[in-house]
Short mmCIF file of C-alpha atoms in Angstrom, two decimals:
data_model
loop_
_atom_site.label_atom_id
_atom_site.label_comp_id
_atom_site.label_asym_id
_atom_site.label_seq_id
_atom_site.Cartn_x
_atom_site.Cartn_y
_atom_site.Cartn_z
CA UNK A 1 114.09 61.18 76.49
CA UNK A 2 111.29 63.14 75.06
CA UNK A 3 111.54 67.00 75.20
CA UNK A 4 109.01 68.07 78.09
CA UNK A 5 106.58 70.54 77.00
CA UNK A 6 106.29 74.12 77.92
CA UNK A 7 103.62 72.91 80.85
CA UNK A 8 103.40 69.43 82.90
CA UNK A 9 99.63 68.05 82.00
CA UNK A 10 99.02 67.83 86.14
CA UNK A 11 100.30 72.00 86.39
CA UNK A 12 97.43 73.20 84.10
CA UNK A 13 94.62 74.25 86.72
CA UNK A 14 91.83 72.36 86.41
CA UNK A 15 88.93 74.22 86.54
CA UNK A 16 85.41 74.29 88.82
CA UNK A 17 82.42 73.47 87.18
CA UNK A 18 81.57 77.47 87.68
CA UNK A 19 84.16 78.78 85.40
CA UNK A 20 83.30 76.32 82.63
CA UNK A 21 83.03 78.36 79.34
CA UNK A 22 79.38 79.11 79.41
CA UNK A 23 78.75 78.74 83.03
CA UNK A 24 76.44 81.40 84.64
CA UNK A 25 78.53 83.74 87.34
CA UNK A 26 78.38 87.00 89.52
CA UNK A 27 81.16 89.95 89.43
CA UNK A 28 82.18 92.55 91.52
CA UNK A 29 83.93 94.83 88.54
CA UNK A 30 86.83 96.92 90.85
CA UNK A 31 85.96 99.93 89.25
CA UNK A 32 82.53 99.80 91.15
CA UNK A 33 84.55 99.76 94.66
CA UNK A 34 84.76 97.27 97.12
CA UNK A 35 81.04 97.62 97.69
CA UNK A 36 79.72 98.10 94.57
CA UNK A 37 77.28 95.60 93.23
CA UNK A 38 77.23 92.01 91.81
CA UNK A 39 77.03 91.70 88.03
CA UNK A 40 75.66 88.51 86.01
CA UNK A 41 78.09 87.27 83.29
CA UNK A 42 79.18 84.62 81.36
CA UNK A 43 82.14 82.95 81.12
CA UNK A 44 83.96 82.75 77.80
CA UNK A 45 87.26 81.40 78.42
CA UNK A 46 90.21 81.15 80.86
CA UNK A 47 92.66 84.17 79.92
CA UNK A 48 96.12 83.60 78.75
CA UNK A 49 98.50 82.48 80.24
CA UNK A 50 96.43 79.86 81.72
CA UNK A 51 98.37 80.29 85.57
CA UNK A 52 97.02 84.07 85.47
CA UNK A 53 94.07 83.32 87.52
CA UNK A 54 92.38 85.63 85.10
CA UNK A 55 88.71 85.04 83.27
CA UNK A 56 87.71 86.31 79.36
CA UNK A 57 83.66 86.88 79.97
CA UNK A 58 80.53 88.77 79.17
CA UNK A 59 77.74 90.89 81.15
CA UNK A 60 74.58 89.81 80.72
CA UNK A 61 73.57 93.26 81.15
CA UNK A 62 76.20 95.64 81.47
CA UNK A 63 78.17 97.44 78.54
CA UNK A 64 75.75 97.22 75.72
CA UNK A 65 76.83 98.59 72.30
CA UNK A 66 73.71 101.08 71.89
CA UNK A 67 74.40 100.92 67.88
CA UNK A 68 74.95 96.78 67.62
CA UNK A 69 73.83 95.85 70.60
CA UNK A 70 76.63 93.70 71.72
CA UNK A 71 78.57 93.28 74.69
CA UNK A 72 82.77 93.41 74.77
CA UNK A 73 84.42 90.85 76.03
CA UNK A 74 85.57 91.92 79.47
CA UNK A 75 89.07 90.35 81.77
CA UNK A 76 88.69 89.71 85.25
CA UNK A 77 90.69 88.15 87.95
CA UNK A 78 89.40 85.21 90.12
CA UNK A 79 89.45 87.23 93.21
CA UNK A 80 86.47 89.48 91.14
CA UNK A 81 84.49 86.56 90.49
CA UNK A 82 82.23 83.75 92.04
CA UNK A 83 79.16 81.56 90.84
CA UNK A 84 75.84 82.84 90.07
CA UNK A 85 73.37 81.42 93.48
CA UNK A 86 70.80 78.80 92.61
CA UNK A 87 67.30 80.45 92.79
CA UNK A 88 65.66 80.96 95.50
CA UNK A 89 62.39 80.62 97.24
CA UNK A 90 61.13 84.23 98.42
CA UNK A 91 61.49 84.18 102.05
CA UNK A 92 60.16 86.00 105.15
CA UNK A 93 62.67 88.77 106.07
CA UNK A 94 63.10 90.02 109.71
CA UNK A 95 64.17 93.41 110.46
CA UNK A 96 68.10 93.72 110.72
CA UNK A 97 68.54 90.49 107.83
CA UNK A 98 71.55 91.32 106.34
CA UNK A 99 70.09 90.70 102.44
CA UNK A 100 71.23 91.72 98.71
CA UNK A 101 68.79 93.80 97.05
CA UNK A 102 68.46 93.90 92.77
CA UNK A 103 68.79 97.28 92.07
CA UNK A 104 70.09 98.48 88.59
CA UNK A 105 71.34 95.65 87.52
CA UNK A 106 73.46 94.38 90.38
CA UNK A 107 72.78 93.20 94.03
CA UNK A 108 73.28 95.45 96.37
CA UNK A 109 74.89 94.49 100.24
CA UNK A 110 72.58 95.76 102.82
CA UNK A 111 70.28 95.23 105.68
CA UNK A 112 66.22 94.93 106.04
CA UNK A 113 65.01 97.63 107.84
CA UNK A 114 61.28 96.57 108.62
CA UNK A 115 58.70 94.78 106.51
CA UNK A 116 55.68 97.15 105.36
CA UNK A 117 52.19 96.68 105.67
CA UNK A 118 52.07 95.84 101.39
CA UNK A 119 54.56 92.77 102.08
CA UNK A 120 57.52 94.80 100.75
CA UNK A 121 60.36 95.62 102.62
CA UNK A 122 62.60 98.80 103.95
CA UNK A 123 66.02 98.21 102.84
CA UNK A 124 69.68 99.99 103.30
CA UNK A 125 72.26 100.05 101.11
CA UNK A 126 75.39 99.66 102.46
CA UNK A 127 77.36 101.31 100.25
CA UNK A 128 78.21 105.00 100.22
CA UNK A 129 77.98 105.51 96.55
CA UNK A 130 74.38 104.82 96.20
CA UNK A 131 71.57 107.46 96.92
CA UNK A 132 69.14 107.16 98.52
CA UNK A 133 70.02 105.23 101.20
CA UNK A 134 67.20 103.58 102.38
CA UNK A 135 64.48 102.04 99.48
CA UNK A 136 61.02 99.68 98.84
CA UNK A 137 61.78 96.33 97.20
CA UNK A 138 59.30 93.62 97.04
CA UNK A 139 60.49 89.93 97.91
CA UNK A 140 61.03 88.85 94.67
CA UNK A 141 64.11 91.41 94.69
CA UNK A 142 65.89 90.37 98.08
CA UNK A 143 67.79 87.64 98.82
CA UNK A 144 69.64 86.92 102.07
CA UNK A 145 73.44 87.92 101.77
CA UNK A 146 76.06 85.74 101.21
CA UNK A 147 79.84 85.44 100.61
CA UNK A 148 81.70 83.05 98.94
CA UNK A 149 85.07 81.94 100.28
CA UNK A 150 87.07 78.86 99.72
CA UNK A 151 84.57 77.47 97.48
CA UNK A 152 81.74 77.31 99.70
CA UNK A 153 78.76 79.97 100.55
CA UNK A 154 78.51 81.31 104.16
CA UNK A 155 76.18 80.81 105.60
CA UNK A 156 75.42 77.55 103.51
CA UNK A 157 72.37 77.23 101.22
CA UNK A 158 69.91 75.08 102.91
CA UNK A 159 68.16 72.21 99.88
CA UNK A 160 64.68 74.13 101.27
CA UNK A 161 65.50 77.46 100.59
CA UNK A 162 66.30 76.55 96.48
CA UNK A 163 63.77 76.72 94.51
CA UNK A 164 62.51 73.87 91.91
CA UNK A 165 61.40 74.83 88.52
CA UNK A 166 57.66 75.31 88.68
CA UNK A 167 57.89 78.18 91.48
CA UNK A 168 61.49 79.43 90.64
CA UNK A 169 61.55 83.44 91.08
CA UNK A 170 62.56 85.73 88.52
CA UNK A 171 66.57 85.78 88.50
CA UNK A 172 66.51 89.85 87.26
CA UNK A 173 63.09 91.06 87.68
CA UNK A 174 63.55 94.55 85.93
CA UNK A 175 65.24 93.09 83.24
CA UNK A 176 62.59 90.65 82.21
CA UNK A 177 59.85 93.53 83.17
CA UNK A 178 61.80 96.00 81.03
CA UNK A 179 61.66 93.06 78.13
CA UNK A 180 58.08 92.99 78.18
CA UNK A 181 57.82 96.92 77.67
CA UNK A 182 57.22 97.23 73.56
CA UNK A 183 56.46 101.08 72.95
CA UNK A 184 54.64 102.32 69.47
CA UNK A 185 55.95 105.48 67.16
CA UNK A 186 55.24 108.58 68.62
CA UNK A 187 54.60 107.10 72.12
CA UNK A 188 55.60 109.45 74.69
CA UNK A 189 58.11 108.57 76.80
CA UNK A 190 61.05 109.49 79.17
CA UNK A 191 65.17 108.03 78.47
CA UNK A 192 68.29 108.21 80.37
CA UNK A 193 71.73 107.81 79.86
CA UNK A 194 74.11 105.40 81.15
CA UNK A 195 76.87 108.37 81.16
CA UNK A 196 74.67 110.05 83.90
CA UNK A 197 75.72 107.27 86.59
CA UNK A 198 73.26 105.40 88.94
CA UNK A 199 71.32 108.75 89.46
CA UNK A 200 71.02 109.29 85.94
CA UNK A 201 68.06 111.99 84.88
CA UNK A 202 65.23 111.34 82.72
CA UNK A 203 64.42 113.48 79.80
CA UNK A 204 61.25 114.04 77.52
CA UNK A 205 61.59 111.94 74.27
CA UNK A 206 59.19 110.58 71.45
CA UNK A 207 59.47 106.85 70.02
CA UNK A 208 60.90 107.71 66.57
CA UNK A 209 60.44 103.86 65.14
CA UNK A 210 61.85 100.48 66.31
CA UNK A 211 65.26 99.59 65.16
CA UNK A 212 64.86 95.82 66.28
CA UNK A 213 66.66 94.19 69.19
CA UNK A 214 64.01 95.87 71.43
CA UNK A 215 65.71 99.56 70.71
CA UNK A 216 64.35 102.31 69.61
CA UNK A 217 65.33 105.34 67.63
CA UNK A 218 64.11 108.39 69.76
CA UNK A 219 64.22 112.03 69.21
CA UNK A 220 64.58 114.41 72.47
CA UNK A 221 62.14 117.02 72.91
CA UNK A 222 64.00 119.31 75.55
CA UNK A 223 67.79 118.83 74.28
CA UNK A 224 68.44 120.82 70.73
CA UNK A 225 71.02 120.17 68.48
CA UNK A 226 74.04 122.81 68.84
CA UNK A 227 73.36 124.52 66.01
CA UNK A 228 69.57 124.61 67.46
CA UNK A 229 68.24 123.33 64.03
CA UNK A 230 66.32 120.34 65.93
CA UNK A 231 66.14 117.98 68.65
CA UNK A 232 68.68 115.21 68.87
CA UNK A 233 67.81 111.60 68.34
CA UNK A 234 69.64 108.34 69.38
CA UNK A 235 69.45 104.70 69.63
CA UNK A 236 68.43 103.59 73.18
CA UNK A 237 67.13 100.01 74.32
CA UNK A 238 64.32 99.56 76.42
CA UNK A 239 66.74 98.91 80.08
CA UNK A 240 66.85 102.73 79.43
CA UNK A 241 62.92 103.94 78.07
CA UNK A 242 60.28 104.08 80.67
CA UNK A 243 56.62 105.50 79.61
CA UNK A 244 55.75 109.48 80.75
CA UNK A 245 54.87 109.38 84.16
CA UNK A 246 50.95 110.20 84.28
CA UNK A 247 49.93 113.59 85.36
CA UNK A 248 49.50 113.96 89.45
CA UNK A 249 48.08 116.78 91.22
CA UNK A 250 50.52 119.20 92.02
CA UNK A 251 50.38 120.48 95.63
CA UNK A 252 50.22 124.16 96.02
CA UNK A 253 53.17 124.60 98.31
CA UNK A 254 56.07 121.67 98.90
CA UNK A 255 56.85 120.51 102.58
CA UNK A 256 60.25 119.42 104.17
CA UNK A 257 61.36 115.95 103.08
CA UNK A 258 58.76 115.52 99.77
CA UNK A 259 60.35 113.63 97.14
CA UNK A 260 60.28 115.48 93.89
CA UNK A 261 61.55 115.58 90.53
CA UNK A 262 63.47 118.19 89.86
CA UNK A 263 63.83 119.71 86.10
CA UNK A 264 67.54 120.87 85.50
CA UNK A 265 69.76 120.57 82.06
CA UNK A 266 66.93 119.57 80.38
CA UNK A 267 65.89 116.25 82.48
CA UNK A 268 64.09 115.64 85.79
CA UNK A 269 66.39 114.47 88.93
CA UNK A 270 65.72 113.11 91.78
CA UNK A 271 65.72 114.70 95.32
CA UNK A 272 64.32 115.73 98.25
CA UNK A 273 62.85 119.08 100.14
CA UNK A 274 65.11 120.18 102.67
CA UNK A 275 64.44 124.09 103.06
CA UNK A 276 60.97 125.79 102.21
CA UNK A 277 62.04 129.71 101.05
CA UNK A 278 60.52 132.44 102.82
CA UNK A 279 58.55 133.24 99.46
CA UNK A 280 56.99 129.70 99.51
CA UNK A 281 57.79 129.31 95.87
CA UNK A 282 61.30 128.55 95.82
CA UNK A 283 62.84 125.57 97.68
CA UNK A 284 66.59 124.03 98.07
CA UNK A 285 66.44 120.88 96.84
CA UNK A 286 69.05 117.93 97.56
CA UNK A 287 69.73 115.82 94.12
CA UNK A 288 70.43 112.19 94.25
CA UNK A 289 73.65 113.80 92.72
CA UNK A 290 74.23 114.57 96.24
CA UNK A 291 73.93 118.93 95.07
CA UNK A 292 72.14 120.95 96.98
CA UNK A 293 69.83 123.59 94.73
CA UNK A 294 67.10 126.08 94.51
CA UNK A 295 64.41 125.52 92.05
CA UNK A 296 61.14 127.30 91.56
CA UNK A 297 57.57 125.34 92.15
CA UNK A 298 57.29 125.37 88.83
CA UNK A 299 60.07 123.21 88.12
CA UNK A 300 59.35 120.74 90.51
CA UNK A 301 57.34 117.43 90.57
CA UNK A 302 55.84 115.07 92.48
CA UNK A 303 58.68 112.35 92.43
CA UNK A 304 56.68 108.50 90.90
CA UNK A 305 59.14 105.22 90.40
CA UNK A 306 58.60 103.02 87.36
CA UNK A 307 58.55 99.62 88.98
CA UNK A 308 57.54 96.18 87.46
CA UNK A 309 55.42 97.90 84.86
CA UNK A 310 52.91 100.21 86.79
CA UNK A 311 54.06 103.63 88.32
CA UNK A 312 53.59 103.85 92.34
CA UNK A 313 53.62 107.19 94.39
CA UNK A 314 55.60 107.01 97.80
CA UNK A 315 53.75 105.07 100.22
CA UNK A 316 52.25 107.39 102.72
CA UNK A 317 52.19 105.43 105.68
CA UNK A 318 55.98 105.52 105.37
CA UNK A 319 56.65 108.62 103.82
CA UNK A 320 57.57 110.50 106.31
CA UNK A 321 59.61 107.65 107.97
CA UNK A 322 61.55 106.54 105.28
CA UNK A 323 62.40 110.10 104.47
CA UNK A 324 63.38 110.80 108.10
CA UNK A 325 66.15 107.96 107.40
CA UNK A 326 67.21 110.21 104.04
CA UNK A 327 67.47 113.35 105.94
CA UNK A 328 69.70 112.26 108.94
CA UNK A 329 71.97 110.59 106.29
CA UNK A 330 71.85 113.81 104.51
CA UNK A 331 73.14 115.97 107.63
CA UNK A 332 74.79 112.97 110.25
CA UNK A 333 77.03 110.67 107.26
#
């Protein structure tokens, strides 16, 4: 009788088509939370040993060696991962749609809170660890939620909703915007760092000269060296370069609930107005950090978001309404 191997031929899982080496997938990394976002990757290869349910694979965005620009191989368990969704076609949204919204990087669980008069929609996170709470996404961004359990998506995907070729939508919008953003030496423009979370600041830079790979070697101009002989440079791609923010008028005195920029440590951070100092020229100012501050007018901008390749101002026929959402999660969550 032949010696059995270590494994019978029928115990070695087989495999879904999904977790093929190669095959296109979304994950929910752990160390996100349990409603933290959903991640592109790639498979590589089923982990060893092959009955650990666990997965060798790569972000297609996440983790990015800023000197090689290489991703590390990353382990996950089964549990963490499920396909990528066929595209889509964009779709008319009602209010209360529970939807996924792309939002650095990841989609975000959430619901549709109305649909605005430009065709975009009001959506809410659902997660507690991303500020604000309520934000503008066009279509292209949203898709309706779904979970996948026991190998099928509830609710089901519907052959009308998936898109064919010619009109398929843009899988990562910012990614492919930020692709198309080429910046000459000496261009002015504004970087953050990944170690600064989801509500990262942005600081004052200058294009140094293009290292290839679409990064750049930029030099700071607000963060000196220690020894204060200079300004530090470093290697940054362009998911973390925008262009300087063009100059807006200034109003002479900030009201409750304006969205401003905020310039602390050296970058400008994101918050909002929620007490107007007796003085008029000093206001407490809550960062998307989620700390409250005071800050001089002088150190404070008109807040302007970088979105598919044009800056846009707040809306104002919902300022004041989408703000009103901010401020009771501020003081009621």
């Amino acid at each position: 009788m032949s010696k059995r191997s270590k494994y019978d031929l029928d115990s070695i899982p087989q495999d879904p088509p999904y977790l093929q080496p190669g095959a296109l997938v979304e994950i929910q990394p752990p160390e996100f939370g349990y409603e933290g976002p959903w991640h592109t990757a790639t498979i590589v290869q089923r982990a060893t040993p092959i009955h650990s349910n666990r997965f060798v694979v790569r972000f297609t965005h996440l983790f990015q060696d800023e000197k090689t620009g290489n991703r590390p191989l990353r382990m996950f368990n089964l549990s963490d991962i499920r396909p990528h969704p066929p595209p889509q076609r964009p779709r008319k949204f009602k209010n209360g749609d529970h939807a996924d919204a792309y939002h650095n990087n990841g989609w975000w669980d959430g619901a549709i809170v109305q649909e605005l008069k430009n065709g975009n929609y009001l959506f809410r996170f659902n997660s507690d660890n991303q500020w604000p709470k309520f934000v503008e996404f066009g279509v292209n961004k949203l898709r309706l939620h779904r979970t996948w359990f026991n190998g099928h998506w509830i609710p089901p995907l519907e052959a009308s909703e998936i898109a064919v070729e010619e009109v398929q939508r843009e899988e990562e919008p910012t990614k492919k915007t930020m692709e198309m953003e080429e910046y000459n030496e000496r261009a002015l423009v504004e970087v953050a760092n990944d170690e600064d979370g989801p509500n990262r600041a942005w600081y004052a830079a200058i294009i140094v000269t293009p290292v290839g790979n679409k990064r750049y070697l930029i030099q700071y101009t607000t963060m000196r060296t220690d020894d204060n002989s200079g300004f530090f440079g470093k290697v940054m791609d362009t998911l973390h370069i925008r262009p300087r923010p063009p100059d807006i008028e200034v109003p002479d005195q900030f009201v409750m609930l304006d969205q401003v920029d905020a310039f602390y440590k050296g970058g400008w951070w994101k918050g909002v107005i929620i007490k107007v100092l007796s003085d008029d020229s000093k206001y407490h100012v809550y960062l998307a950090t989620h700390e409250e501050m005071e800050f001089k007018h002088s150190e404070l901008r008109l807040h302007q978001d970088w979105i598919d390749g044009k800056w846009t101002k707040p809306s104002p026929g919902v300022h004041l309404q989408t703000l009103s959402y901010i401020y009771i999660y501020i003081y009621h969550v």
